[in-house]
PDB file of C-alpha atoms in Angstrom:
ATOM      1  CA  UNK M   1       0.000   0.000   0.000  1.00  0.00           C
ATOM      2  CA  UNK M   2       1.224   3.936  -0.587  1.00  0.00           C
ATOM      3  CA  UNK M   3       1.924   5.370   2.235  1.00  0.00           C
ATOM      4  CA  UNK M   4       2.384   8.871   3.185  1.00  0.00           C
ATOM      5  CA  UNK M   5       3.561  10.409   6.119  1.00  0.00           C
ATOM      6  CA  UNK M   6       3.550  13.666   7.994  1.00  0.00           C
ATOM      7  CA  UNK M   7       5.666  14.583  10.383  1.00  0.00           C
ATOM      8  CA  UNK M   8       3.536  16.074  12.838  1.00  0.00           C
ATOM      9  CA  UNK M   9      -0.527  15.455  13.533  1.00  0.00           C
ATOM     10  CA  UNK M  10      -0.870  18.708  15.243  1.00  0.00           C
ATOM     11  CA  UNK M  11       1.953  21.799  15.699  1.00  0.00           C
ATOM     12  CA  UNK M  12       1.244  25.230  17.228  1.00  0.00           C
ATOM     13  CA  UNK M  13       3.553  27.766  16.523  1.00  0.00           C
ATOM     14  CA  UNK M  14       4.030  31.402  17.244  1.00  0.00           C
ATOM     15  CA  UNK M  15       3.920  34.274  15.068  1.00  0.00           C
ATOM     16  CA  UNK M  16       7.241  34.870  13.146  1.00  0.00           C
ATOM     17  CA  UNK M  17       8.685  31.803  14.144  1.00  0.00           C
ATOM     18  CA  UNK M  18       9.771  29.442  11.068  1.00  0.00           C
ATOM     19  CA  UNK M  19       8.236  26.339  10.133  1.00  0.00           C
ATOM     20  CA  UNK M  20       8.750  23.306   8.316  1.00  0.00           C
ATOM     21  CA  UNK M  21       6.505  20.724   7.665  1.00  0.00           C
ATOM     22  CA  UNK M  22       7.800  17.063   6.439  1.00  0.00           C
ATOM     23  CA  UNK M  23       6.055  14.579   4.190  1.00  0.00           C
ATOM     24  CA  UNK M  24       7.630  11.731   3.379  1.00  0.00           C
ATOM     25  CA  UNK M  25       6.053   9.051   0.874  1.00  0.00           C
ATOM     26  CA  UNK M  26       7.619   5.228   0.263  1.00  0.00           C
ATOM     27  CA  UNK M  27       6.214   4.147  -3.308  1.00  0.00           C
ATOM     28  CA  UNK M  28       8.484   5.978  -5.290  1.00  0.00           C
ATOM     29  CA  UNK M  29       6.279   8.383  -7.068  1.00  0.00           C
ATOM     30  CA  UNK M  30       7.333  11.149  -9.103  1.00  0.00           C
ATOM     31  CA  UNK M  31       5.217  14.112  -7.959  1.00  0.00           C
ATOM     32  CA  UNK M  32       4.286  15.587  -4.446  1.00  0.00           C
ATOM     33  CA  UNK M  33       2.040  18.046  -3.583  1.00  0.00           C
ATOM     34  CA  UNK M  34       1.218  20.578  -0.368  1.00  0.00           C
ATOM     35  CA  UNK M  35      -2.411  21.941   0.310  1.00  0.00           C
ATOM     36  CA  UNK M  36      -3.913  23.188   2.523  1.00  0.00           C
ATOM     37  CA  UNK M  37      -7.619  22.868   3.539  1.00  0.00           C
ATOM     38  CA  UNK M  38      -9.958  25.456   5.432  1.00  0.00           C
ATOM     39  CA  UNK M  39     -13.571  24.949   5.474  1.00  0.00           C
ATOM     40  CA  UNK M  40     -15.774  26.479   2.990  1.00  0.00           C
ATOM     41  CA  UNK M  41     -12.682  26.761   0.478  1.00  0.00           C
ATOM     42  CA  UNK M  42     -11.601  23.057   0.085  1.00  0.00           C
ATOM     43  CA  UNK M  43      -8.089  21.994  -0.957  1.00  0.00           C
ATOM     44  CA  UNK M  44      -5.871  24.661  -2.298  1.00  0.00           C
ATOM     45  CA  UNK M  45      -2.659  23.559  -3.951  1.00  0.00           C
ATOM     46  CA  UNK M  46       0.396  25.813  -2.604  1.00  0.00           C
ATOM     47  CA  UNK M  47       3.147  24.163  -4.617  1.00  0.00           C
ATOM     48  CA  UNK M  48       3.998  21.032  -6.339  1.00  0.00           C
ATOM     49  CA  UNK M  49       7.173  19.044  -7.317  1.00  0.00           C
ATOM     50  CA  UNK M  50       7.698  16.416 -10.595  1.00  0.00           C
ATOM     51  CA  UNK M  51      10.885  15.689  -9.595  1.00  0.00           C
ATOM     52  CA  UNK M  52      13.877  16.201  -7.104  1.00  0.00           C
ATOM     53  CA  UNK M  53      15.075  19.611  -7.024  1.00  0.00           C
ATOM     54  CA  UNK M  54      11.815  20.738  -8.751  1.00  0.00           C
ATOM     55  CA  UNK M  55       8.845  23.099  -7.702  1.00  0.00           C
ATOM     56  CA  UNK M  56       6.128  25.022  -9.058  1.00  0.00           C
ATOM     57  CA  UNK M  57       3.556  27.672  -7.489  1.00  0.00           C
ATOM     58  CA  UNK M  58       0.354  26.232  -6.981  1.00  0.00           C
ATOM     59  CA  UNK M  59      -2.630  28.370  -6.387  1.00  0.00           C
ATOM     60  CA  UNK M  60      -1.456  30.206  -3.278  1.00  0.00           C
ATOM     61  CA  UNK M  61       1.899  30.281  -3.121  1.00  0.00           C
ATOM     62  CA  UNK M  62       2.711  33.366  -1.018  1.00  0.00           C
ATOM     63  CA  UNK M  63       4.042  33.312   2.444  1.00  0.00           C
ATOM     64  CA  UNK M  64       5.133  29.713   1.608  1.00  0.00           C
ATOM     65  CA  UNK M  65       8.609  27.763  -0.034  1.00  0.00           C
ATOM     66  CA  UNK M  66       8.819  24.386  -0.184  1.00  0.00           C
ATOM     67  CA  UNK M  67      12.299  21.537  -0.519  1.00  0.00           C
ATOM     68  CA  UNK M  68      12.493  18.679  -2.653  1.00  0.00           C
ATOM     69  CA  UNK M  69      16.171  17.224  -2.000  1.00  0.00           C
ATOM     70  CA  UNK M  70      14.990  13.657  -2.100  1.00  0.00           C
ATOM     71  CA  UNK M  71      12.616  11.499  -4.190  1.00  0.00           C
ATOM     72  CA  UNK M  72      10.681  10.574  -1.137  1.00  0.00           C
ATOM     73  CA  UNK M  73      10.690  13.778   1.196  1.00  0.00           C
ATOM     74  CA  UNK M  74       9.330  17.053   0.046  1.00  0.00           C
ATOM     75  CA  UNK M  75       9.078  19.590   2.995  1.00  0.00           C
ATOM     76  CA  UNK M  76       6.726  23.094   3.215  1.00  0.00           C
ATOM     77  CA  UNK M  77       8.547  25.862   4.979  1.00  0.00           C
ATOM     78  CA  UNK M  78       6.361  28.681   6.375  1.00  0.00           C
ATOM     79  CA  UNK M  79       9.213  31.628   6.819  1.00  0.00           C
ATOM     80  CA  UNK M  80       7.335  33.994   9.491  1.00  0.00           C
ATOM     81  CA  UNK M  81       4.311  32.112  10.407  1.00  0.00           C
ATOM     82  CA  UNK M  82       1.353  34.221  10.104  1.00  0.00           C
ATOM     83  CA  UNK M  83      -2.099  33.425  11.837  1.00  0.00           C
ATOM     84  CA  UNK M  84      -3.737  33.355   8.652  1.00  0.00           C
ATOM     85  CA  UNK M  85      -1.316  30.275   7.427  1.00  0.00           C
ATOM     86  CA  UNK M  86      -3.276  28.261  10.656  1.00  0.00           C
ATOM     87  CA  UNK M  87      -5.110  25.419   8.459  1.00  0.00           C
ATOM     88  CA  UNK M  88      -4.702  22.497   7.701  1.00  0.00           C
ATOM     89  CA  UNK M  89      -1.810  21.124   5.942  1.00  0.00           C
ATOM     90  CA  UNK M  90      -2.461  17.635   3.120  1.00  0.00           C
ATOM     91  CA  UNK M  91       0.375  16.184   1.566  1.00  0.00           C
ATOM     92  CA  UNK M  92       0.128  14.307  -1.759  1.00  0.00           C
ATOM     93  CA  UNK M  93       1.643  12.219  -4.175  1.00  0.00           C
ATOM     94  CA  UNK M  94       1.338  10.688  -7.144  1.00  0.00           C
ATOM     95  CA  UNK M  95       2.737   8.208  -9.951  1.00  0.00           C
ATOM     96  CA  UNK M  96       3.509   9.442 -13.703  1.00  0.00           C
ATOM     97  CA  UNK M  97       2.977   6.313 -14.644  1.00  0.00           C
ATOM     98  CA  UNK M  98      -0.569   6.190 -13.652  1.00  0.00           C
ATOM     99  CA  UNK M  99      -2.705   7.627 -16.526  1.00  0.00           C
ATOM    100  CA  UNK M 100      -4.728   9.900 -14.130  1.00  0.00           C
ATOM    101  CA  UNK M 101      -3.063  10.950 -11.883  1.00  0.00           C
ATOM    102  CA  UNK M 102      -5.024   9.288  -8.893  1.00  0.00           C
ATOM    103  CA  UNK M 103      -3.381  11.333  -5.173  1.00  0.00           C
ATOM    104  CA  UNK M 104      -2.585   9.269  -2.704  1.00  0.00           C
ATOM    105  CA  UNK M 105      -2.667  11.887   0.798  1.00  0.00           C
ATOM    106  CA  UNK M 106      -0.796  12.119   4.054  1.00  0.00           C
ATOM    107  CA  UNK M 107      -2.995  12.329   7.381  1.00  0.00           C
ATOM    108  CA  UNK M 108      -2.791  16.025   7.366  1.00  0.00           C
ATOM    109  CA  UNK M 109      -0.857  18.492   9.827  1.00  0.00           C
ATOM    110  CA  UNK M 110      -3.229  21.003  11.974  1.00  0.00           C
ATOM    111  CA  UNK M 111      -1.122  23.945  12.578  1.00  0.00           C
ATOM    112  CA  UNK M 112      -2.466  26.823  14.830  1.00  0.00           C
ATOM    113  CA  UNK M 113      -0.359  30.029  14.363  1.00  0.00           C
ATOM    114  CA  UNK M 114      -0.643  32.343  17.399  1.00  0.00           C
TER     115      UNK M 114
ATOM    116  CA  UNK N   1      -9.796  28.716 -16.352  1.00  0.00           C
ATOM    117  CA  UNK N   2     -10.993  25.521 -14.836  1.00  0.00           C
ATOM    118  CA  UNK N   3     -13.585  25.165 -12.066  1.00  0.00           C
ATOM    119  CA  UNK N   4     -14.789  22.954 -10.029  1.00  0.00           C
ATOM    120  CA  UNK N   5     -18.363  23.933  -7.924  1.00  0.00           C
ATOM    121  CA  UNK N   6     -19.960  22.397  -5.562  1.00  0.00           C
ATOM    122  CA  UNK N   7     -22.279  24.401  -4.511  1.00  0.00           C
ATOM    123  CA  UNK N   8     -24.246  22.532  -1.560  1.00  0.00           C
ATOM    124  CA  UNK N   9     -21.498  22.539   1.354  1.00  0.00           C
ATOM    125  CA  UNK N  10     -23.490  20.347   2.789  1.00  0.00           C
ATOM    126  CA  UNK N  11     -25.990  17.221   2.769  1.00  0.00           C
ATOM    127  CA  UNK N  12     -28.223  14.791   5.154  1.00  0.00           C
ATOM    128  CA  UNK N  13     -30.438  12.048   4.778  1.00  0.00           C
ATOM    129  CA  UNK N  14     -31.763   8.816   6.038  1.00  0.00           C
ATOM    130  CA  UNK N  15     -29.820   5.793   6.577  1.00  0.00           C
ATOM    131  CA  UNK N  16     -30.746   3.578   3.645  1.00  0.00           C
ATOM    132  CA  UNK N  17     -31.557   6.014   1.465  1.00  0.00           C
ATOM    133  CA  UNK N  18     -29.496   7.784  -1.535  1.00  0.00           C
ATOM    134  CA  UNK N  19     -27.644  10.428  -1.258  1.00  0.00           C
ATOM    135  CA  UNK N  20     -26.939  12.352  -4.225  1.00  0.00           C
ATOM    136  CA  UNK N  21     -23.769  14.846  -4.239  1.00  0.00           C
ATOM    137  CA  UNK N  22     -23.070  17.085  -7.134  1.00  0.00           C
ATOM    138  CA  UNK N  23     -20.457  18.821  -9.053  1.00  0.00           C
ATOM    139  CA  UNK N  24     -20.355  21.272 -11.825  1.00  0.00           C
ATOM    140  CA  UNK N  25     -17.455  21.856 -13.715  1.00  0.00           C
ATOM    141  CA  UNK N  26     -16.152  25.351 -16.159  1.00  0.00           C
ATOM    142  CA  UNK N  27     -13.377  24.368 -18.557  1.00  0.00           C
ATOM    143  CA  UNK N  28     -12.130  20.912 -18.323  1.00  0.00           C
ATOM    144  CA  UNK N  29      -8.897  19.979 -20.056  1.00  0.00           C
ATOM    145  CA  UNK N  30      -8.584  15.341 -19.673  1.00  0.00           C
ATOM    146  CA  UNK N  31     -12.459  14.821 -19.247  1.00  0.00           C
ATOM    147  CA  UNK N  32     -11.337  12.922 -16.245  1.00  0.00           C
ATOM    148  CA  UNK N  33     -13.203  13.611 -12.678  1.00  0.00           C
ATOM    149  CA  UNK N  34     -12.332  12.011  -9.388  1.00  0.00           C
ATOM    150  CA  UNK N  35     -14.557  12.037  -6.186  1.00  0.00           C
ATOM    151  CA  UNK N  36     -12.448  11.591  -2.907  1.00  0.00           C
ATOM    152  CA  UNK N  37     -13.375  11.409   0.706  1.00  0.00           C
ATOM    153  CA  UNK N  38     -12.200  12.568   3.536  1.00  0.00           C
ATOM    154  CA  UNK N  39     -12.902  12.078   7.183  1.00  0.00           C
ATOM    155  CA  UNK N  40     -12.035  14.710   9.829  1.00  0.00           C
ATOM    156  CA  UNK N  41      -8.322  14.211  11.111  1.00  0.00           C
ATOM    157  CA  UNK N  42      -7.381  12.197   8.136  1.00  0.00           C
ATOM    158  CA  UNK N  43      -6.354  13.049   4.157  1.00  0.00           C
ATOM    159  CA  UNK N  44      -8.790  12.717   1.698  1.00  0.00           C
ATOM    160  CA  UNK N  45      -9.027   8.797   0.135  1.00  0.00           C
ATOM    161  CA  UNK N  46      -9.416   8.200  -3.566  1.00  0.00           C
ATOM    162  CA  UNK N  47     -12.577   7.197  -4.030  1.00  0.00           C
ATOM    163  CA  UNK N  48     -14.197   6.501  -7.430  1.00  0.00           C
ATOM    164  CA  UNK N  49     -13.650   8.469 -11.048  1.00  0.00           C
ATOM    165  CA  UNK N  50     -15.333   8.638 -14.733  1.00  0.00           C
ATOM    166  CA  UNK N  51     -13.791   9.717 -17.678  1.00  0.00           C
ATOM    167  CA  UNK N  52     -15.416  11.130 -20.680  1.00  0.00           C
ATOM    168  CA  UNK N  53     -15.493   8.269 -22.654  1.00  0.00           C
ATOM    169  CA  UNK N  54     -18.660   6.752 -20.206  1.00  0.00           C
ATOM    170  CA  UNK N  55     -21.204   8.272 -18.926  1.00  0.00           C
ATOM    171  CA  UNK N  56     -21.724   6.549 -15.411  1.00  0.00           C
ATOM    172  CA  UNK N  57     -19.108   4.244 -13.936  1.00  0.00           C
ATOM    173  CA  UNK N  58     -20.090   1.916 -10.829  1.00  0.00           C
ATOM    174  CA  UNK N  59     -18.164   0.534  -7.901  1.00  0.00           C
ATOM    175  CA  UNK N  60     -20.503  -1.490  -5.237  1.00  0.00           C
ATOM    176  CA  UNK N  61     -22.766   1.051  -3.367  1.00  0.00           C
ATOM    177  CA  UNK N  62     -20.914   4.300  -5.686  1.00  0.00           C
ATOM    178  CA  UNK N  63     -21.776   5.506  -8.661  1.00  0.00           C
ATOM    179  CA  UNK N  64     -20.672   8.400 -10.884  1.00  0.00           C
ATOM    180  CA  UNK N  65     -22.472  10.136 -13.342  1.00  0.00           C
ATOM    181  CA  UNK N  66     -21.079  12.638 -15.978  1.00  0.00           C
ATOM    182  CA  UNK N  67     -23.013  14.880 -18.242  1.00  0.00           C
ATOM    183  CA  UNK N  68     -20.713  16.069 -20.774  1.00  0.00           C
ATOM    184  CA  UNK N  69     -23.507  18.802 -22.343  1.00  0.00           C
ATOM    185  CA  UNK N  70     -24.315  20.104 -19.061  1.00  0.00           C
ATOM    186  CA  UNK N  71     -20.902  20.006 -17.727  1.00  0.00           C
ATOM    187  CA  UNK N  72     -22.023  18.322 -14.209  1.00  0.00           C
ATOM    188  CA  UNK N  73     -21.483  15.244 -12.840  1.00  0.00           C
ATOM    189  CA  UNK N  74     -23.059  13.693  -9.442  1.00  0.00           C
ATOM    190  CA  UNK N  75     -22.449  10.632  -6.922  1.00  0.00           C
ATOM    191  CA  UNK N  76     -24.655   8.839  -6.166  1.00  0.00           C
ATOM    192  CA  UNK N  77     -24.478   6.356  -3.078  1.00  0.00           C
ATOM    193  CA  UNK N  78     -27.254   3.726  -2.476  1.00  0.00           C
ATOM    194  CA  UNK N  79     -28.035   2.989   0.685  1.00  0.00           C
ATOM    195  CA  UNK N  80     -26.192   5.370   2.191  1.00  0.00           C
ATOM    196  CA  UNK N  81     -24.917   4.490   5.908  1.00  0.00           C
ATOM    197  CA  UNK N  82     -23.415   5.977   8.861  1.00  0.00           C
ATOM    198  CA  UNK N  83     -20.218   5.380   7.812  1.00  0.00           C
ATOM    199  CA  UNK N  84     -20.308   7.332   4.376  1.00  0.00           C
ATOM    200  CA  UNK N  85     -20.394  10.640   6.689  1.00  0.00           C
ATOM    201  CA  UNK N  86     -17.382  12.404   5.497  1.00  0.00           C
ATOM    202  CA  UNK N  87     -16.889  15.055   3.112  1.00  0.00           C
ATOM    203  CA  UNK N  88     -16.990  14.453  -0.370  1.00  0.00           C
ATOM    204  CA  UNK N  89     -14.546  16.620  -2.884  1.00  0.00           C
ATOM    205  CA  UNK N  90     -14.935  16.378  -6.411  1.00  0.00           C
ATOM    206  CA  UNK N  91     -12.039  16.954  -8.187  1.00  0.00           C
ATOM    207  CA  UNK N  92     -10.600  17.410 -11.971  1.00  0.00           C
ATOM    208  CA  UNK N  93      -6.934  17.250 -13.348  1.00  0.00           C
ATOM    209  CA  UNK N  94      -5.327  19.770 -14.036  1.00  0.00           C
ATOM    210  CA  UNK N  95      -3.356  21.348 -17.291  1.00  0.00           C
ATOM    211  CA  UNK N  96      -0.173  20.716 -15.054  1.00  0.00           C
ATOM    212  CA  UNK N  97      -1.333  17.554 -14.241  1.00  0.00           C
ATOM    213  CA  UNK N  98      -2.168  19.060 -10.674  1.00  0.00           C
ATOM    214  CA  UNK N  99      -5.956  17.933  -9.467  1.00  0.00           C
ATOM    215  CA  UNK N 100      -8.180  20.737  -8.783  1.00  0.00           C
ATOM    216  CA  UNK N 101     -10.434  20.636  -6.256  1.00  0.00           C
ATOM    217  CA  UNK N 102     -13.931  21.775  -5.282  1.00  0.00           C
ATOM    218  CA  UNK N 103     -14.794  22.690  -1.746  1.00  0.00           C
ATOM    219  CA  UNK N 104     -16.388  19.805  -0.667  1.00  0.00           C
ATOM    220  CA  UNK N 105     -19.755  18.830   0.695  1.00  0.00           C
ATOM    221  CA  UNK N 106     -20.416  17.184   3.776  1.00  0.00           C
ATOM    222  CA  UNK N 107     -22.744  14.582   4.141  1.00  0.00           C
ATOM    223  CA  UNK N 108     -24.553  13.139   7.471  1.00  0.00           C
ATOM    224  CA  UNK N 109     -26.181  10.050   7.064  1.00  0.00           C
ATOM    225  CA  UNK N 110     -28.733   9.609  10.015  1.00  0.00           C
ATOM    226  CA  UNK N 111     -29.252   6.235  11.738  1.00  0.00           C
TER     227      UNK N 111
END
């Protein structure tokens, strides 16, 4: 089975600090995604990666960078935490190789910015 | 640009009865919709999808319909049960291969 990780379930964090959030998937899959989900606006794509050492801006980017050093990790970095960025975090990936591009997601990270 | 609506955030009926959760879509670039489902404190689960090519697809107590002309497709889910209460996204691929996503609708299903 695909699994997909997350390294935290639920982080609370301070305004300004830094932040990184760590997915980590063990199938091999090409592409890995980061949204976020807040009620009444369902899941919004912040950034994506085909490939190690590859990103691109989702649909909200800002206030957000993310890492892809490794085929299996692919971390979110919040620079100044802002209490607007307190959602829910859903990492995804996916294989290349599967005609459409079925997501296979994490558990999710609840961050609370205060 | 593509869209995905769902425009009933939420849903409830009867225990053994359908439910009926729809989707309407703008610009669609692979004809290919996925429904997922997600519980609270867990990611969303792949759940059943339709391509252009059929109309309705079928998978045990699930079923998708698409219509192309009107650019909406619904789930349908017969009997429904306790267990089905989650939130249903509906979702289409992307023209970066991304899946976009619509906000969801949450459906109770009453004992």
């Amino acid at each position: 089975d695909v699994k997909v990780t997350q390294s935290s379930r639920y982080l609370v964090k301070r305004t300004g600090e830094k932040v990184f959030l760590e997915c980590v998937q063990d199938m091999d899959h090409e592409n890995m995604f980061w949204y976020r989900q807040d009620p009444g606006l369902g899941l919004r794509l912040i950034y994506f990666s085909y490939d190690v050492k590859m990103k691109e801006k989702g649909d909200i980017p800002e206030g957000y960078s993310v890492s892809r050093e490794k085929k299996e990790r692919f971390s979110l970095i919040l620079e100044s935490a802002s209490t607007n960025q307190t959602s829910m975090y859903l990492c995804a990936s996916s294989d290349t190789l599967t005609p459409y591009n079925e997501q296979f997601f994490g558990p999710g990270t609840r961050l609370t910015v205060l | 640009d593509q869209q995905v609506k769902q425009n009933s955030p939420s849903l409830s009926v009867q225990e053994g009865r359908i439910s009926i959760l729809n989707c309407d879509y703008t610009n669609s670039m692979f004809d290919y919709f996925l429904w997922y489902k997600k519980y609270p404190a867990e990611g969303p689960t792949f759940l059943i999808s339709i391509s252009s090519i059929k109309d309705k697809n079928e998978d045990g107590r699930f079923t998708v319909f698409l219509n192309k002309s009107a650019k909406h497709l619904s789930l349908h889910i017969v009997p429904s049960q306790p267990g089905d209460s989650a939130v249903y996204f509906c979702a289409e691929i992307g023209s970066q291969g991304n899946l976009i996503f619509g906000k969801g609708t949450k459906l109770s299903v009453k004992p």
